[in-house]
Amino acid sequence: MKARTLWTTLSTVALVASAPALASAASVSTTATSAATGGTTAAPTSGSTSGKGTGGSGATRKAGKAALTVVGPHAPITGKIQTQKLEYKGRIFEVGPTGTVVPYTPPQPVNTILGATGGDPVGTAADTKPELLVPGSTAEMIEGQAAAPEAAPKAVKQMIWAANEIVGKPYIYGGGHASFKSAGYDCSGTVSYALHGASLIQTPMDSSEMEGWGEGGVGRWVTIFANPGHAYMTIAGLRLDTSPVEDPVGLEGPEWRPLRSENAGFVKRHPEEL
């Protein structure tokens, strides 16, 4: 698993696996340390959406009978570069075929022989990516894929799960623009694919178009960084980028990467209410 910057979750989040929706985990409040502000941030409940922009210091949201106080941006967009391998050790869940949330069981190695006839389990596609969930309000890396935070709105989870589908594909200039389905992706094609996964756009955009898309500034969950030559995004504390800049692993193409130490030279945009 690649190096990633992790933020410490300070409270325990309970998941409930009974509701059929993708955001079926129970509504709970989580307090997490915000690397962007240095303060604490109360996470919204599962499936909820935040206010526009950063939410503002001291903005109050209602979740059932509980009042949640939002301080600054929810998801960090910068961080220190990690040079050592960091692995997530917490609980992992996945959304099952019927929409229920169940504990995640890692797949058996591809070359494991199963039974007298060998081969993979019946009905399991080789390229199927599980829709992973972790407690709290920050996405985590699980074996090269991103696990969505339970407290995130449904659209944020959908973006993360969609991006997992193309992580590891090669960088191809113009890839993902003629069609969302492509053998490889460039920078804006990668960002477009993630946004399309949450039905936020219907046609791919280039990086110049992204400079004027959505709302200005840093989002609470999602921030897009764009200029005429490049685009990337952060989602719930992870960076989705084709550029290996400030990534110790150094791979090119769509990958989940550590947050950059700074994002100078880019226009900051975000989806409405995210």
C-alpha positions as YAML, in Angstrom:
chain: A
units: angstrom
residues:
- id: 1
  name: MET
  ca: [0.00, 0.00, 0.00]
- id: 2
  name: LYS
  ca: [1.30, 3.45, -0.88]
- id: 3
  name: ALA
  ca: [2.27, 6.08, 1.64]
- id: 4
  name: ARG
  ca: [-0.61, 8.23, 2.79]
- id: 5
  name: THR
  ca: [-1.18, 11.02, 5.29]
- id: 6
  name: LEU
  ca: [-3.62, 9.96, 8.02]
- id: 7
  name: TRP
  ca: [-5.48, 12.12, 10.52]
- id: 8
  name: THR
  ca: [-6.38, 10.65, 13.91]
- id: 9
  name: THR
  ca: [-10.07, 9.98, 14.57]
- id: 10
  name: LEU
  ca: [-10.76, 10.87, 18.21]
- id: 11
  name: SER
  ca: [-14.20, 9.33, 18.72]
- id: 12
  name: THR
  ca: [-15.74, 5.94, 17.93]
- id: 13
  name: VAL
  ca: [-18.38, 5.67, 15.21]
- id: 14
  name: ALA
  ca: [-20.98, 2.90, 15.17]
- id: 15
  name: LEU
  ca: [-22.10, 1.40, 11.85]
- id: 16
  name: VAL
  ca: [-25.54, -0.16, 11.42]
- id: 17
  name: ALA
  ca: [-25.98, -2.68, 8.60]
- id: 18
  name: SER
  ca: [-29.72, -2.77, 8.12]
- id: 19
  name: ALA
  ca: [-30.81, 0.02, 5.75]
- id: 20
  name: PRO
  ca: [-30.73, -0.68, 1.98]
- id: 21
  name: ALA
  ca: [-29.33, 2.66, 0.82]
- id: 22
  name: LEU
  ca: [-25.63, 3.19, 0.15]
- id: 23
  name: ALA
  ca: [-25.59, 5.67, 3.01]
- id: 24
  name: SER
  ca: [-27.23, 3.06, 5.20]
- id: 25
  name: ALA
  ca: [-24.88, 3.30, 8.16]
- id: 26
  name: ALA
  ca: [-26.41, 4.87, 11.25]
- id: 27
  name: SER
  ca: [-26.31, 8.63, 11.75]
- id: 28
  name: VAL
  ca: [-23.67, 9.40, 14.32]
- id: 29
  name: SER
  ca: [-21.55, 12.39, 15.26]
- id: 30
  name: THR
  ca: [-17.77, 12.16, 15.07]
- id: 31
  name: THR
  ca: [-15.18, 14.67, 16.23]
- id: 32
  name: ALA
  ca: [-11.99, 14.61, 14.16]
- id: 33
  name: THR
  ca: [-8.85, 16.68, 14.14]
- id: 34
  name: SER
  ca: [-8.73, 19.02, 11.14]
- id: 35
  name: ALA
  ca: [-5.24, 19.22, 9.67]
- id: 36
  name: ALA
  ca: [-6.33, 22.21, 7.62]
- id: 37
  name: THR
  ca: [-7.36, 24.35, 10.58]
- id: 38
  name: GLY
  ca: [-5.61, 22.82, 13.57]
- id: 39
  name: GLY
  ca: [-8.96, 22.70, 15.37]
- id: 40
  name: THR
  ca: [-11.65, 20.09, 15.82]
- id: 41
  name: THR
  ca: [-14.42, 19.43, 13.35]
- id: 42
  name: ALA
  ca: [-17.70, 17.70, 14.03]
- id: 43
  name: ALA
  ca: [-18.60, 15.37, 11.20]
- id: 44
  name: PRO
  ca: [-22.06, 15.53, 9.62]
- id: 45
  name: THR
  ca: [-24.25, 12.48, 9.82]
- id: 46
  name: SER
  ca: [-24.14, 9.80, 7.16]
- id: 47
  name: GLY
  ca: [-25.80, 10.84, 3.93]
- id: 48
  name: SER
  ca: [-26.12, 14.50, 4.92]
- id: 49
  name: THR
  ca: [-24.85, 17.44, 2.91]
- id: 50
  name: SER
  ca: [-22.96, 20.41, 4.19]
- id: 51
  name: GLY
  ca: [-23.52, 24.09, 3.59]
- id: 52
  name: LYS
  ca: [-21.93, 25.92, 0.68]
- id: 53
  name: GLY
  ca: [-18.23, 26.77, 0.75]
- id: 54
  name: THR
  ca: [-16.36, 25.96, 3.93]
- id: 55
  name: GLY
  ca: [-19.40, 26.14, 6.17]
- id: 56
  name: GLY
  ca: [-17.83, 29.03, 8.09]
- id: 57
  name: SER
  ca: [-16.42, 29.09, 11.57]
- id: 58
  name: GLY
  ca: [-19.04, 28.15, 14.13]
- id: 59
  name: ALA
  ca: [-21.73, 27.26, 11.60]
- id: 60
  name: THR
  ca: [-24.31, 25.03, 13.27]
- id: 61
  name: ARG
  ca: [-26.11, 22.08, 11.64]
- id: 62
  name: LYS
  ca: [-28.93, 19.97, 13.03]
- id: 63
  name: ALA
  ca: [-28.77, 16.16, 13.08]
- id: 64
  name: GLY
  ca: [-31.87, 14.81, 14.76]
- id: 65
  name: LYS
  ca: [-31.76, 16.31, 18.25]
- id: 66
  name: ALA
  ca: [-28.01, 16.95, 18.20]
- id: 67
  name: ALA
  ca: [-26.48, 20.25, 17.10]
- id: 68
  name: LEU
  ca: [-23.16, 19.91, 15.26]
- id: 69
  name: THR
  ca: [-20.66, 22.77, 15.14]
- id: 70
  name: VAL
  ca: [-18.53, 23.05, 12.01]
- id: 71
  name: VAL
  ca: [-15.18, 24.85, 12.26]
- id: 72
  name: GLY
  ca: [-13.49, 25.62, 8.96]
- id: 73
  name: PRO
  ca: [-13.03, 23.16, 6.07]
- id: 74
  name: HIS
  ca: [-14.00, 19.59, 6.92]
- id: 75
  name: ALA
  ca: [-11.49, 17.65, 4.84]
- id: 76
  name: PRO
  ca: [-7.81, 18.68, 4.90]
- id: 77
  name: ILE
  ca: [-6.27, 19.67, 1.56]
- id: 78
  name: THR
  ca: [-2.60, 19.90, 2.58]
- id: 79
  name: GLY
  ca: [-0.33, 17.75, 4.69]
- id: 80
  name: LYS
  ca: [3.21, 16.69, 5.43]
- id: 81
  name: ILE
  ca: [4.80, 14.20, 3.07]
- id: 82
  name: GLN
  ca: [5.06, 10.76, 4.66]
- id: 83
  name: THR
  ca: [8.18, 8.80, 3.82]
- id: 84
  name: GLN
  ca: [7.29, 5.61, 5.65]
- id: 85
  name: LYS
  ca: [4.62, 3.06, 4.93]
- id: 86
  name: LEU
  ca: [1.47, 3.77, 6.90]
- id: 87
  name: GLU
  ca: [-1.29, 1.21, 7.10]
- id: 88
  name: TYR
  ca: [-4.84, 1.64, 8.30]
- id: 89
  name: LYS
  ca: [-5.50, -0.68, 11.25]
- id: 90
  name: GLY
  ca: [-9.12, 0.14, 12.05]
- id: 91
  name: ARG
  ca: [-12.42, -1.49, 11.22]
- id: 92
  name: ILE
  ca: [-13.37, -1.92, 7.55]
- id: 93
  name: PHE
  ca: [-16.84, -2.47, 6.11]
- id: 94
  name: GLU
  ca: [-18.28, -2.77, 2.63]
- id: 95
  name: VAL
  ca: [-21.62, -2.15, 1.00]
- id: 96
  name: GLY
  ca: [-23.08, -5.48, -0.09]
- id: 97
  name: PRO
  ca: [-25.07, -6.23, -3.27]
- id: 98
  name: THR
  ca: [-28.35, -5.43, -1.54]
- id: 99
  name: GLY
  ca: [-27.06, -2.18, -0.03]
- id: 100
  name: THR
  ca: [-26.46, -3.53, 3.46]
- id: 101
  name: VAL
  ca: [-23.23, -2.69, 5.27]
- id: 102
  name: VAL
  ca: [-21.24, -5.75, 6.31]
- id: 103
  name: PRO
  ca: [-17.71, -6.37, 7.66]
- id: 104
  name: TYR
  ca: [-15.14, -6.44, 4.86]
- id: 105
  name: THR
  ca: [-13.43, -9.73, 4.07]
- id: 106
  name: PRO
  ca: [-10.31, -9.31, 1.90]
- id: 107
  name: PRO
  ca: [-10.41, -11.44, -1.26]
- id: 108
  name: GLN
  ca: [-8.25, -14.53, -1.53]
- id: 109
  name: PRO
  ca: [-5.08, -14.19, -3.63]
- id: 110
  name: VAL
  ca: [-5.78, -14.44, -7.35]
- id: 111
  name: ASN
  ca: [-3.60, -17.53, -7.79]
- id: 112
  name: THR
  ca: [-5.08, -19.44, -4.85]
- id: 113
  name: ILE
  ca: [-6.45, -22.79, -6.03]
- id: 114
  name: LEU
  ca: [-9.97, -23.34, -4.75]
- id: 115
  name: GLY
  ca: [-11.16, -26.93, -4.74]
- id: 116
  name: ALA
  ca: [-10.41, -29.73, -7.17]
- id: 117
  name: THR
  ca: [-11.10, -27.68, -10.28]
- id: 118
  name: GLY
  ca: [-9.15, -24.57, -9.25]
- id: 119
  name: GLY
  ca: [-10.00, -21.10, -10.56]
- id: 120
  name: ASP
  ca: [-11.64, -18.10, -8.93]
- id: 121
  name: PRO
  ca: [-14.88, -18.21, -6.96]
- id: 122
  name: VAL
  ca: [-17.96, -18.56, -9.17]
- id: 123
  name: GLY
  ca: [-19.58, -15.26, -10.07]
- id: 124
  name: THR
  ca: [-16.67, -13.05, -8.95]
- id: 125
  name: ALA
  ca: [-15.34, -10.72, -11.63]
- id: 126
  name: ALA
  ca: [-11.58, -10.19, -11.60]
- id: 127
  name: ASP
  ca: [-11.88, -6.38, -11.79]
- id: 128
  name: THR
  ca: [-14.70, -5.94, -9.27]
- id: 129
  name: LYS
  ca: [-13.85, -3.26, -6.70]
- id: 130
  name: PRO
  ca: [-15.61, -3.45, -3.33]
- id: 131
  name: GLU
  ca: [-17.39, -0.35, -2.02]
- id: 132
  name: LEU
  ca: [-15.42, 0.06, 1.18]
- id: 133
  name: LEU
  ca: [-16.39, 2.08, 4.27]
- id: 134
  name: VAL
  ca: [-14.47, 3.10, 7.38]
- id: 135
  name: PRO
  ca: [-15.76, 4.75, 10.55]
- id: 136
  name: GLY
  ca: [-15.30, 8.47, 10.92]
- id: 137
  name: SER
  ca: [-15.00, 11.37, 8.52]
- id: 138
  name: THR
  ca: [-11.70, 10.77, 6.69]
- id: 139
  name: ALA
  ca: [-11.10, 8.41, 3.77]
- id: 140
  name: GLU
  ca: [-8.44, 5.71, 4.28]
- id: 141
  name: MET
  ca: [-6.25, 3.62, 1.99]
- id: 142
  name: ILE
  ca: [-6.99, -0.11, 1.92]
- id: 143
  name: GLU
  ca: [-4.65, -2.14, -0.32]
- id: 144
  name: GLY
  ca: [-4.34, 0.64, -2.89]
- id: 145
  name: GLN
  ca: [-8.04, 1.51, -2.91]
- id: 146
  name: ALA
  ca: [-9.77, 4.28, -1.00]
- id: 147
  name: ALA
  ca: [-12.38, 3.48, 1.63]
- id: 148
  name: ALA
  ca: [-15.07, 6.14, 2.00]
- id: 149
  name: PRO
  ca: [-15.77, 7.59, 5.44]
- id: 150
  name: GLU
  ca: [-19.12, 6.57, 6.90]
- id: 151
  name: ALA
  ca: [-19.93, 10.14, 7.90]
- id: 152
  name: ALA
  ca: [-19.58, 11.48, 4.34]
- id: 153
  name: PRO
  ca: [-22.58, 12.38, 2.18]
- id: 154
  name: LYS
  ca: [-23.68, 9.79, -0.36]
- id: 155
  name: ALA
  ca: [-22.22, 11.77, -3.29]
- id: 156
  name: VAL
  ca: [-18.76, 11.81, -1.68]
- id: 157
  name: LYS
  ca: [-18.84, 8.04, -1.21]
- id: 158
  name: GLN
  ca: [-19.92, 7.58, -4.82]
- id: 159
  name: MET
  ca: [-17.00, 9.71, -6.06]
- id: 160
  name: ILE
  ca: [-14.52, 7.67, -4.06]
- id: 161
  name: TRP
  ca: [-15.90, 4.33, -5.22]
- id: 162
  name: ALA
  ca: [-16.01, 5.52, -8.84]
- id: 163
  name: ALA
  ca: [-12.39, 6.72, -8.73]
- id: 164
  name: ASN
  ca: [-11.32, 3.31, -7.40]
- id: 165
  name: GLU
  ca: [-12.47, 1.82, -10.70]
- id: 166
  name: ILE
  ca: [-9.76, 3.67, -12.66]
- id: 167
  name: VAL
  ca: [-6.95, 3.80, -10.09]
- id: 168
  name: GLY
  ca: [-3.93, 2.01, -11.54]
- id: 169
  name: LYS
  ca: [-4.84, 2.63, -15.18]
- id: 170
  name: PRO
  ca: [-2.15, 4.25, -17.36]
- id: 171
  name: TYR
  ca: [-1.85, 7.96, -18.06]
- id: 172
  name: ILE
  ca: [-3.10, 8.72, -21.58]
- id: 173
  name: TYR
  ca: [-3.23, 12.30, -22.83]
- id: 174
  name: GLY
  ca: [-6.88, 13.03, -23.63]
- id: 175
  name: GLY
  ca: [-7.97, 9.80, -21.94]
- id: 176
  name: GLY
  ca: [-11.46, 9.95, -20.49]
- id: 177
  name: HIS
  ca: [-12.64, 12.84, -22.68]
- id: 178
  name: ALA
  ca: [-14.14, 11.14, -25.73]
- id: 179
  name: SER
  ca: [-15.89, 8.80, -23.31]
- id: 180
  name: PHE
  ca: [-15.87, 8.19, -19.57]
- id: 181
  name: LYS
  ca: [-14.82, 4.61, -20.40]
- id: 182
  name: SER
  ca: [-11.22, 4.61, -21.53]
- id: 183
  name: ALA
  ca: [-8.09, 2.47, -21.51]
- id: 184
  name: GLY
  ca: [-6.34, 5.27, -19.61]
- id: 185
  name: TYR
  ca: [-6.97, 8.76, -18.27]
- id: 186
  name: ASP
  ca: [-5.33, 12.15, -18.13]
- id: 187
  name: CYS
  ca: [-5.63, 14.57, -15.21]
- id: 188
  name: SER
  ca: [-8.99, 16.18, -16.01]
- id: 189
  name: GLY
  ca: [-10.34, 12.90, -17.35]
- id: 190
  name: THR
  ca: [-9.65, 11.39, -13.93]
- id: 191
  name: VAL
  ca: [-11.40, 14.20, -12.05]
- id: 192
  name: SER
  ca: [-14.31, 14.06, -14.50]
- id: 193
  name: TYR
  ca: [-14.70, 10.33, -13.93]
- id: 194
  name: ALA
  ca: [-14.99, 10.79, -10.17]
- id: 195
  name: LEU
  ca: [-17.52, 13.61, -10.52]
- id: 196
  name: HIS
  ca: [-19.53, 11.55, -13.00]
- id: 197
  name: GLY
  ca: [-19.61, 8.70, -10.49]
- id: 198
  name: ALA
  ca: [-21.79, 10.89, -8.28]
- id: 199
  name: SER
  ca: [-23.87, 12.09, -11.28]
- id: 200
  name: LEU
  ca: [-22.51, 15.62, -10.86]
- id: 201
  name: ILE
  ca: [-21.53, 15.97, -14.54]
- id: 202
  name: GLN
  ca: [-22.77, 14.23, -17.66]
- id: 203
  name: THR
  ca: [-19.88, 15.05, -20.04]
- id: 204
  name: PRO
  ca: [-16.13, 15.15, -19.31]
- id: 205
  name: MET
  ca: [-14.45, 18.53, -18.71]
- id: 206
  name: ASP
  ca: [-10.92, 19.72, -19.38]
- id: 207
  name: SER
  ca: [-8.88, 21.53, -16.74]
- id: 208
  name: SER
  ca: [-9.75, 25.00, -18.09]
- id: 209
  name: GLU
  ca: [-13.45, 24.25, -17.80]
- id: 210
  name: MET
  ca: [-12.93, 23.07, -14.24]
- id: 211
  name: GLU
  ca: [-11.57, 26.53, -13.33]
- id: 212
  name: GLY
  ca: [-15.13, 27.82, -13.59]
- id: 213
  name: TRP
  ca: [-17.15, 24.78, -12.57]
- id: 214
  name: GLY
  ca: [-19.11, 24.47, -9.34]
- id: 215
  name: GLU
  ca: [-18.53, 26.93, -6.51]
- id: 216
  name: GLY
  ca: [-15.38, 28.85, -5.67]
- id: 217
  name: GLY
  ca: [-13.08, 28.07, -2.78]
- id: 218
  name: VAL
  ca: [-12.29, 25.06, -0.63]
- id: 219
  name: GLY
  ca: [-15.13, 22.60, -0.13]
- id: 220
  name: ARG
  ca: [-16.01, 20.83, 3.10]
- id: 221
  name: TRP
  ca: [-15.55, 17.37, 1.55]
- id: 222
  name: VAL
  ca: [-14.29, 17.88, -2.01]
- id: 223
  name: THR
  ca: [-11.89, 20.43, -3.52]
- id: 224
  name: ILE
  ca: [-10.88, 20.59, -7.19]
- id: 225
  name: PHE
  ca: [-7.58, 22.26, -8.10]
- id: 226
  name: ALA
  ca: [-7.37, 23.45, -11.71]
- id: 227
  name: ASN
  ca: [-5.31, 25.61, -14.04]
- id: 228
  name: PRO
  ca: [-4.97, 25.54, -17.85]
- id: 229
  name: GLY
  ca: [-2.38, 22.77, -17.70]
- id: 230
  name: HIS
  ca: [-3.44, 20.43, -14.88]
- id: 231
  name: ALA
  ca: [-6.25, 19.39, -12.55]
- id: 232
  name: TYR
  ca: [-6.57, 17.15, -9.53]
- id: 233
  name: MET
  ca: [-8.85, 16.87, -6.52]
- id: 234
  name: THR
  ca: [-8.99, 15.98, -2.85]
- id: 235
  name: ILE
  ca: [-11.87, 13.91, -1.51]
- id: 236
  name: ALA
  ca: [-12.39, 13.45, 2.23]
- id: 237
  name: GLY
  ca: [-8.69, 13.89, 2.95]
- id: 238
  name: LEU
  ca: [-7.14, 11.91, 0.07]
- id: 239
  name: ARG
  ca: [-5.70, 13.31, -3.15]
- id: 240
  name: LEU
  ca: [-6.78, 11.89, -6.53]
- id: 241
  name: ASP
  ca: [-4.17, 12.88, -9.10]
- id: 242
  name: THR
  ca: [-2.34, 11.62, -12.19]
- id: 243
  name: SER
  ca: [0.81, 13.55, -11.27]
- id: 244
  name: PRO
  ca: [3.40, 11.92, -8.97]
- id: 245
  name: VAL
  ca: [4.38, 15.31, -7.51]
- id: 246
  name: GLU
  ca: [4.97, 14.95, -3.75]
- id: 247
  name: ASP
  ca: [4.18, 11.24, -3.92]
- id: 248
  name: PRO
  ca: [7.12, 9.09, -2.73]
- id: 249
  name: VAL
  ca: [5.90, 6.14, -4.81]
- id: 250
  name: GLY
  ca: [6.32, 8.15, -8.03]
- id: 251
  name: LEU
  ca: [3.78, 6.35, -10.24]
- id: 252
  name: GLU
  ca: [2.11, 8.28, -13.07]
- id: 253
  name: GLY
  ca: [-1.58, 7.92, -13.89]
- id: 254
  name: PRO
  ca: [-4.76, 7.90, -11.76]
- id: 255
  name: GLU
  ca: [-3.76, 7.14, -8.17]
- id: 256
  name: TRP
  ca: [-4.71, 7.99, -4.61]
- id: 257
  name: ARG
  ca: [-1.81, 10.03, -3.26]
- id: 258
  name: PRO
  ca: [-0.67, 11.93, -0.16]
- id: 259
  name: LEU
  ca: [-1.93, 15.47, 0.16]
- id: 260
  name: ARG
  ca: [0.44, 18.10, -1.21]
- id: 261
  name: SER
  ca: [2.25, 20.42, 1.18]
- id: 262
  name: GLU
  ca: [0.76, 23.37, -0.72]
- id: 263
  name: ASN
  ca: [-1.51, 23.90, -3.74]
- id: 264
  name: ALA
  ca: [-0.25, 27.22, -5.12]
- id: 265
  name: GLY
  ca: [-1.00, 28.10, -8.74]
- id: 266
  name: PHE
  ca: [-4.41, 26.42, -8.90]
- id: 267
  name: VAL
  ca: [-7.95, 27.75, -8.84]
- id: 268
  name: LYS
  ca: [-9.93, 26.07, -6.06]
- id: 269
  name: ARG
  ca: [-13.48, 24.90, -6.81]
- id: 270
  name: HIS
  ca: [-15.91, 22.46, -5.25]
- id: 271
  name: PRO
  ca: [-19.28, 20.86, -5.98]
- id: 272
  name: GLU
  ca: [-22.24, 22.75, -4.58]
- id: 273
  name: GLU
  ca: [-22.88, 21.92, -0.90]
- id: 274
  name: LEU
  ca: [-19.84, 19.60, -0.77]
...
